[in-house]
XYZ file of C-alpha atoms in Angstrom:
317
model
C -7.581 -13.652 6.881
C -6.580 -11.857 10.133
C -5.338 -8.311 10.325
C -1.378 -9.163 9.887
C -2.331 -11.071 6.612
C -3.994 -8.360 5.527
C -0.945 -6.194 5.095
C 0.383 -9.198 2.551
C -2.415 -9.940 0.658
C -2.886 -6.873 -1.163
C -0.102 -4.101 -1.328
C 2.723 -6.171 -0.580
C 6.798 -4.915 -1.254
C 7.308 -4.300 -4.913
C 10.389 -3.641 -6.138
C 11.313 -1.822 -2.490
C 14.494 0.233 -1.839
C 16.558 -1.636 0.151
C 19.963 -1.284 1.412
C 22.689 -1.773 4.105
C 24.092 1.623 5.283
C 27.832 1.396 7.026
C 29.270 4.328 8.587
C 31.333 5.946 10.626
C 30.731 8.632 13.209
C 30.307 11.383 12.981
C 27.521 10.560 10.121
C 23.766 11.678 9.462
C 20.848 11.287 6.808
C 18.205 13.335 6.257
C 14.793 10.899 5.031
C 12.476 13.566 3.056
C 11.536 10.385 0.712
C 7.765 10.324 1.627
C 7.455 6.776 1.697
C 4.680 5.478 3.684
C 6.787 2.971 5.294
C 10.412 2.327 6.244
C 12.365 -0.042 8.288
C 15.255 -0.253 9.829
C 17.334 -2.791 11.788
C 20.497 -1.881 13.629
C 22.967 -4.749 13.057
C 26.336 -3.191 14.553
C 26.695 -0.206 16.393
C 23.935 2.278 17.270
C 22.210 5.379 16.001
C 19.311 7.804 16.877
C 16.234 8.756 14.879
C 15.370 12.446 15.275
C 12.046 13.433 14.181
C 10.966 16.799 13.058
C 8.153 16.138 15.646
C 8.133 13.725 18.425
C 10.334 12.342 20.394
C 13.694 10.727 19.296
C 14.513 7.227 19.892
C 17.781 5.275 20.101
C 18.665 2.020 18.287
C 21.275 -0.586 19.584
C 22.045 -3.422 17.831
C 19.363 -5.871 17.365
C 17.010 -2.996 17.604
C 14.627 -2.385 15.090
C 12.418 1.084 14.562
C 9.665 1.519 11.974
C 8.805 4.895 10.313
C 5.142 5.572 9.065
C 5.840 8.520 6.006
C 5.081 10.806 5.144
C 6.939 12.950 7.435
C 10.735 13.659 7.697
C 13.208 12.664 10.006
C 17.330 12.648 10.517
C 19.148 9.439 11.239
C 22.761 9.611 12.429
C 25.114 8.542 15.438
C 23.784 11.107 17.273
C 20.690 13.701 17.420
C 22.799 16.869 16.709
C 24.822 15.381 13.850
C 24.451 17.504 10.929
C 23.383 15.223 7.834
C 25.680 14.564 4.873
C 23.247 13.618 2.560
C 19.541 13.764 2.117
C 17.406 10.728 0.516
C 14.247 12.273 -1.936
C 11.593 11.029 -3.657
C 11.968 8.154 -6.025
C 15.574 7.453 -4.013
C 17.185 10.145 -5.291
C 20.548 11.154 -2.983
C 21.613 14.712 -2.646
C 24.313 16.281 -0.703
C 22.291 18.970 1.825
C 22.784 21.565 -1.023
C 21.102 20.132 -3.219
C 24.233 18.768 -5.309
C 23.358 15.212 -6.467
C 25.593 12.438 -4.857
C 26.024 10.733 -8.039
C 27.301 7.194 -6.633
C 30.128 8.675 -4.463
C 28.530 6.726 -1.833
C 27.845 3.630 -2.987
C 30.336 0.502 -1.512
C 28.562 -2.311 -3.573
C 25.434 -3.880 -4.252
C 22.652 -2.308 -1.919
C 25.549 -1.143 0.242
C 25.833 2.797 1.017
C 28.191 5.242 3.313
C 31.367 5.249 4.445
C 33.345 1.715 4.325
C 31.800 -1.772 4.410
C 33.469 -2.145 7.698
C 32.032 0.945 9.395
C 31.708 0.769 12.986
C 27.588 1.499 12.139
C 25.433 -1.031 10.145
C 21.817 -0.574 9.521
C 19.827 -2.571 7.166
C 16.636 0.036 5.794
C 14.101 -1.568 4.055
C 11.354 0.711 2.450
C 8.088 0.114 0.829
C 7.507 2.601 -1.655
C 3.781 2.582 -2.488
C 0.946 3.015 -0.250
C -1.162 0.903 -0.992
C -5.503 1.016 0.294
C -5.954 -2.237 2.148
C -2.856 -1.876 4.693
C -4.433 1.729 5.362
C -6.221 0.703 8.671
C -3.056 -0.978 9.592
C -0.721 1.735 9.082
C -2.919 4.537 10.228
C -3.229 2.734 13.399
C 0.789 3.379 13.811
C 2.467 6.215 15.670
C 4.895 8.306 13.090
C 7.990 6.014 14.653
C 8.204 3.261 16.840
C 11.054 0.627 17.999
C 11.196 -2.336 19.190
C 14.591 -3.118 21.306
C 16.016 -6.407 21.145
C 15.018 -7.487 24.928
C 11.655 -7.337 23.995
C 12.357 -9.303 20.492
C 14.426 -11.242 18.580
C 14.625 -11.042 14.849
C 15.681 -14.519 12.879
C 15.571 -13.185 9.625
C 18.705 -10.522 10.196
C 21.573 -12.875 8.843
C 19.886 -14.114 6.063
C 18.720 -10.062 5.459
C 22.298 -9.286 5.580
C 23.533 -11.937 3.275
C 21.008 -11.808 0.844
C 20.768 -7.719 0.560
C 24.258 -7.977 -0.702
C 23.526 -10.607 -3.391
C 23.029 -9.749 -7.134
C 20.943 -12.935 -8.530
C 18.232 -13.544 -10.664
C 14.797 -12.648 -9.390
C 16.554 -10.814 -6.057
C 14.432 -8.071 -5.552
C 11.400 -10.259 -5.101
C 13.282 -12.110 -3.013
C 14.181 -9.198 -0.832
C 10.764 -7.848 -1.174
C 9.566 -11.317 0.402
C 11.686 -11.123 3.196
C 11.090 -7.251 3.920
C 7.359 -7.942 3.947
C 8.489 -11.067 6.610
C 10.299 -8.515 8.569
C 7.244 -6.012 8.746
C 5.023 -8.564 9.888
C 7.104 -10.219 12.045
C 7.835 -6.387 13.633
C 4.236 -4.975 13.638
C 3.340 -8.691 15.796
C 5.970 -7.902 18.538
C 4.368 -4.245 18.301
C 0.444 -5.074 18.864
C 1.644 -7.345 21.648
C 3.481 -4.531 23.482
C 1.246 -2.849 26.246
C 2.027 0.572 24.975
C 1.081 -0.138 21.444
C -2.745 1.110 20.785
C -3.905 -1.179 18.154
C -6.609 -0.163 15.974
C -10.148 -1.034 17.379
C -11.038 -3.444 14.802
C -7.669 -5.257 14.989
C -8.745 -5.532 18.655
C -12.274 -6.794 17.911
C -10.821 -10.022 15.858
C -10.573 -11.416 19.198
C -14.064 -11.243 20.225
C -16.100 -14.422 19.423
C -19.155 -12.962 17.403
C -17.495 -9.880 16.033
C -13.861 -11.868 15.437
C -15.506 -14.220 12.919
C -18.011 -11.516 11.329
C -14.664 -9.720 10.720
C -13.156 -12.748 8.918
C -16.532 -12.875 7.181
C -16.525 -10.057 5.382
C -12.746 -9.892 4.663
C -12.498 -13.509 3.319
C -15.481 -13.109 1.364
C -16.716 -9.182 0.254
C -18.259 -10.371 -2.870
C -20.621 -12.224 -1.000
C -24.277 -10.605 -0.908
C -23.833 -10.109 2.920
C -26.535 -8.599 4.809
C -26.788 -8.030 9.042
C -29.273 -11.099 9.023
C -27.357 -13.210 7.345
C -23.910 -12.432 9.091
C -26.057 -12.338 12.000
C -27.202 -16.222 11.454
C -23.280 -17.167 11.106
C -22.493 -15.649 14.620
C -25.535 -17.081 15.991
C -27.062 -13.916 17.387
C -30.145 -11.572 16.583
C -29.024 -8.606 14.121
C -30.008 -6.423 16.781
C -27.446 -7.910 18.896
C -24.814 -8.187 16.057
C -24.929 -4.579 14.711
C -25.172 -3.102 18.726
C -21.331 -5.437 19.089
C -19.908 -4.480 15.796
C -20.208 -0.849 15.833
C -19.286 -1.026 19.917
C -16.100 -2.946 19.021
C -14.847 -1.439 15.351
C -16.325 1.839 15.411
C -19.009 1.614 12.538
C -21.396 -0.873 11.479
C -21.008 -3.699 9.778
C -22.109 -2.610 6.486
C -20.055 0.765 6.474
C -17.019 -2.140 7.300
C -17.697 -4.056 4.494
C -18.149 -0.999 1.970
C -14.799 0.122 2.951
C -12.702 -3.231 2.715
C -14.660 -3.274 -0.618
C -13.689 0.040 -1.944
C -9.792 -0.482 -0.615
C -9.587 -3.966 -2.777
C -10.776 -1.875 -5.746
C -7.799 0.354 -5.217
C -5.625 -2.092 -5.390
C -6.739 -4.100 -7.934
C -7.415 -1.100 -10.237
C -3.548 0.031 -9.001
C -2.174 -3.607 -9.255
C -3.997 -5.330 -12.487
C -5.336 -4.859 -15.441
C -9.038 -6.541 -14.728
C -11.921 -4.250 -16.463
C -14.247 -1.930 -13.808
C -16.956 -4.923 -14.539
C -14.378 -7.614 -14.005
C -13.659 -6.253 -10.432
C -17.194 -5.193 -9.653
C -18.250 -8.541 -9.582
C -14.971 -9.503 -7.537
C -15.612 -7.456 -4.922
C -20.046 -7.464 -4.733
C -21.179 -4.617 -6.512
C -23.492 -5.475 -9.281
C -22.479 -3.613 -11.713
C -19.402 -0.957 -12.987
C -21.470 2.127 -12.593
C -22.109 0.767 -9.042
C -18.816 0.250 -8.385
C -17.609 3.622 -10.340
C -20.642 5.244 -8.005
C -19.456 3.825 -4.605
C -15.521 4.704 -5.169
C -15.640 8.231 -6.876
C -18.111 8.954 -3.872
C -15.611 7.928 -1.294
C -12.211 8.582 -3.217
C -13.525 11.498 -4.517
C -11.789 10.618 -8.076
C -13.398 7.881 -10.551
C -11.442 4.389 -10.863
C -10.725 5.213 -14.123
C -8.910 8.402 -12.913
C -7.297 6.458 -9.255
C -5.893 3.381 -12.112
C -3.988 6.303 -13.873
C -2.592 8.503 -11.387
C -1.294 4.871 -9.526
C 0.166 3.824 -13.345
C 1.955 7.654 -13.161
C 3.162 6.983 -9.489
C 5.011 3.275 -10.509
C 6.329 5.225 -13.615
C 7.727 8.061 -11.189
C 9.010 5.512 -8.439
């Protein structure tokens, strides 16, 4: 499993908000939705993304820009539009006083603003969980970043725009599918870019001995790993192994493999039903009060506690 996989294999899109906005200028949206990640692809026209913090950027069509929540930001033709609506928690839609919109927006399925011909369209996709495993990965993201169209080319926007629109069976699966497509596909351009600063493990997959440690431990954590024995798989001395791994990722290899660990019990305690025993054994420890140990030490809450505030968050979302 390599880094990008990563992001798919555990918290993938579930149910995401996802819509095509049309407007016409002048037009602005305040995002206060605190969702941990949200994407958005010009198709037609252009926009800017104003930041509380940090510097604006400006999308063209065929650009897209990715915003790592929680923080708030204004979207709108231009940076000193003032917004006509403001997107909350849970996508709730209120006028800037506070007034709900109640639908007066809505053109359609998934479509929102002005008129479905508006000289503005932007397809926002937004993931509305955070979820343990893609931590790394997102944490390794500046607030907002873009990617304009000469550096790449998306081949999943017409079948985004005609199948955001569509009201079939099973649709938001298949939307959450292709958002999770579009992510990856995005945050590949991204760690490719020079300016991008990808996270130091991400960068250490590419190193021979540490690379295939890495895939190791990830592809395997219930494995009874030790530094000898991953040691004897990259054909070097543990000395050499644990000097490379903490050089390259940051921490040894152990502390790696207790957090990748820990983050799959998040999401399996989030995600199924499986007992604290049942999980335990899926992820190495040996037993539930090791496991309950290890994560209340860490998370600072007990699984128990972590499986029903994420059962109250779904409810809420």
């Amino acid at each position: 499993m390599d880094a990008l996989a990563g992001l798919l294999e555990g918290p993938r899109a579930r149910g995401a908000f996802m819509i095509r906005a049309c407007f016409d200028p002048p037009w602005a949206v305040r995002i206060e939705d605190r969702a941990p990640l949200t994407v958005m692809l010009m198709v037609r026209g252009d926009a800017w993304i104003t930041p509380d913090t940090g510097e604006r950027i400006r999308l063209r069509a065929g650009d897209l820009a990715i915003a790592r929540g929680p923080a708030p930001y204004t979207c709108g033709d231009a940076p000193d539009t003032a917004p006509q609506a403001v997107i909350l928690p849970g996508a709730e839609c209120h006028y800037p006083d506070g007034t709900p919109l109640n639908g007066s927006m809505d053109l359609g399925v998934r479509t929102w603003g002005d008129r479905l011909d508006g000289s503005s369209v932007m397809l926002i996709g937004t993931y509305l969980m955070r979820g343990e495993i893609n931590g790394r990965l997102l944490d390794a993201l500046p607030p907002l970043l873009s990617l304009p169209s000469e550096v790449w080319e998306c081949p999943l926007t017409p079948l985004l725009m005609d199948e955001v629109v569509r009201d079939e069976p099973a649709q938001e699966v298949v939307l959450d599918r292709l958002l999770d497509l579009l992510v990856i596909a995005a945050l590949r351009a991204w760690f490719s870019r020079p300016e991008a600063e990808a996270p130091a493990w991400y960068r250490a997959l590419a190193d021979p001995v540490v690379g295939r440690v890495l895939r190791l431990l990830q592809d395997d954590p219930a494995h009874p790993w030790t530094v000898a024995s991953l040691a004897a798989k990259a054909s070097v001395s543990r000395a050499a192994l644990a000097r490379r791994f903490t050089d390259l990722v940051g921490e040894p290899p152990m502390s790696y493999l207790t957090a990748w660990r820990l983050a799959l019990t998040a999401d399996r305690l989030r995600d199924t039903e499986d007992t604290i025993g049942a999980i335990a054994g899926q992820v190495g420890y040996g037993s539930a009060f090791a496991l309950s140990s290890a994560f209340k030490r860490v998370y600072g809450v007990s699984p128990q506690e972590h499986r029903t505030r994420a059962g109250r968050w779904r409810r809420w979302a």
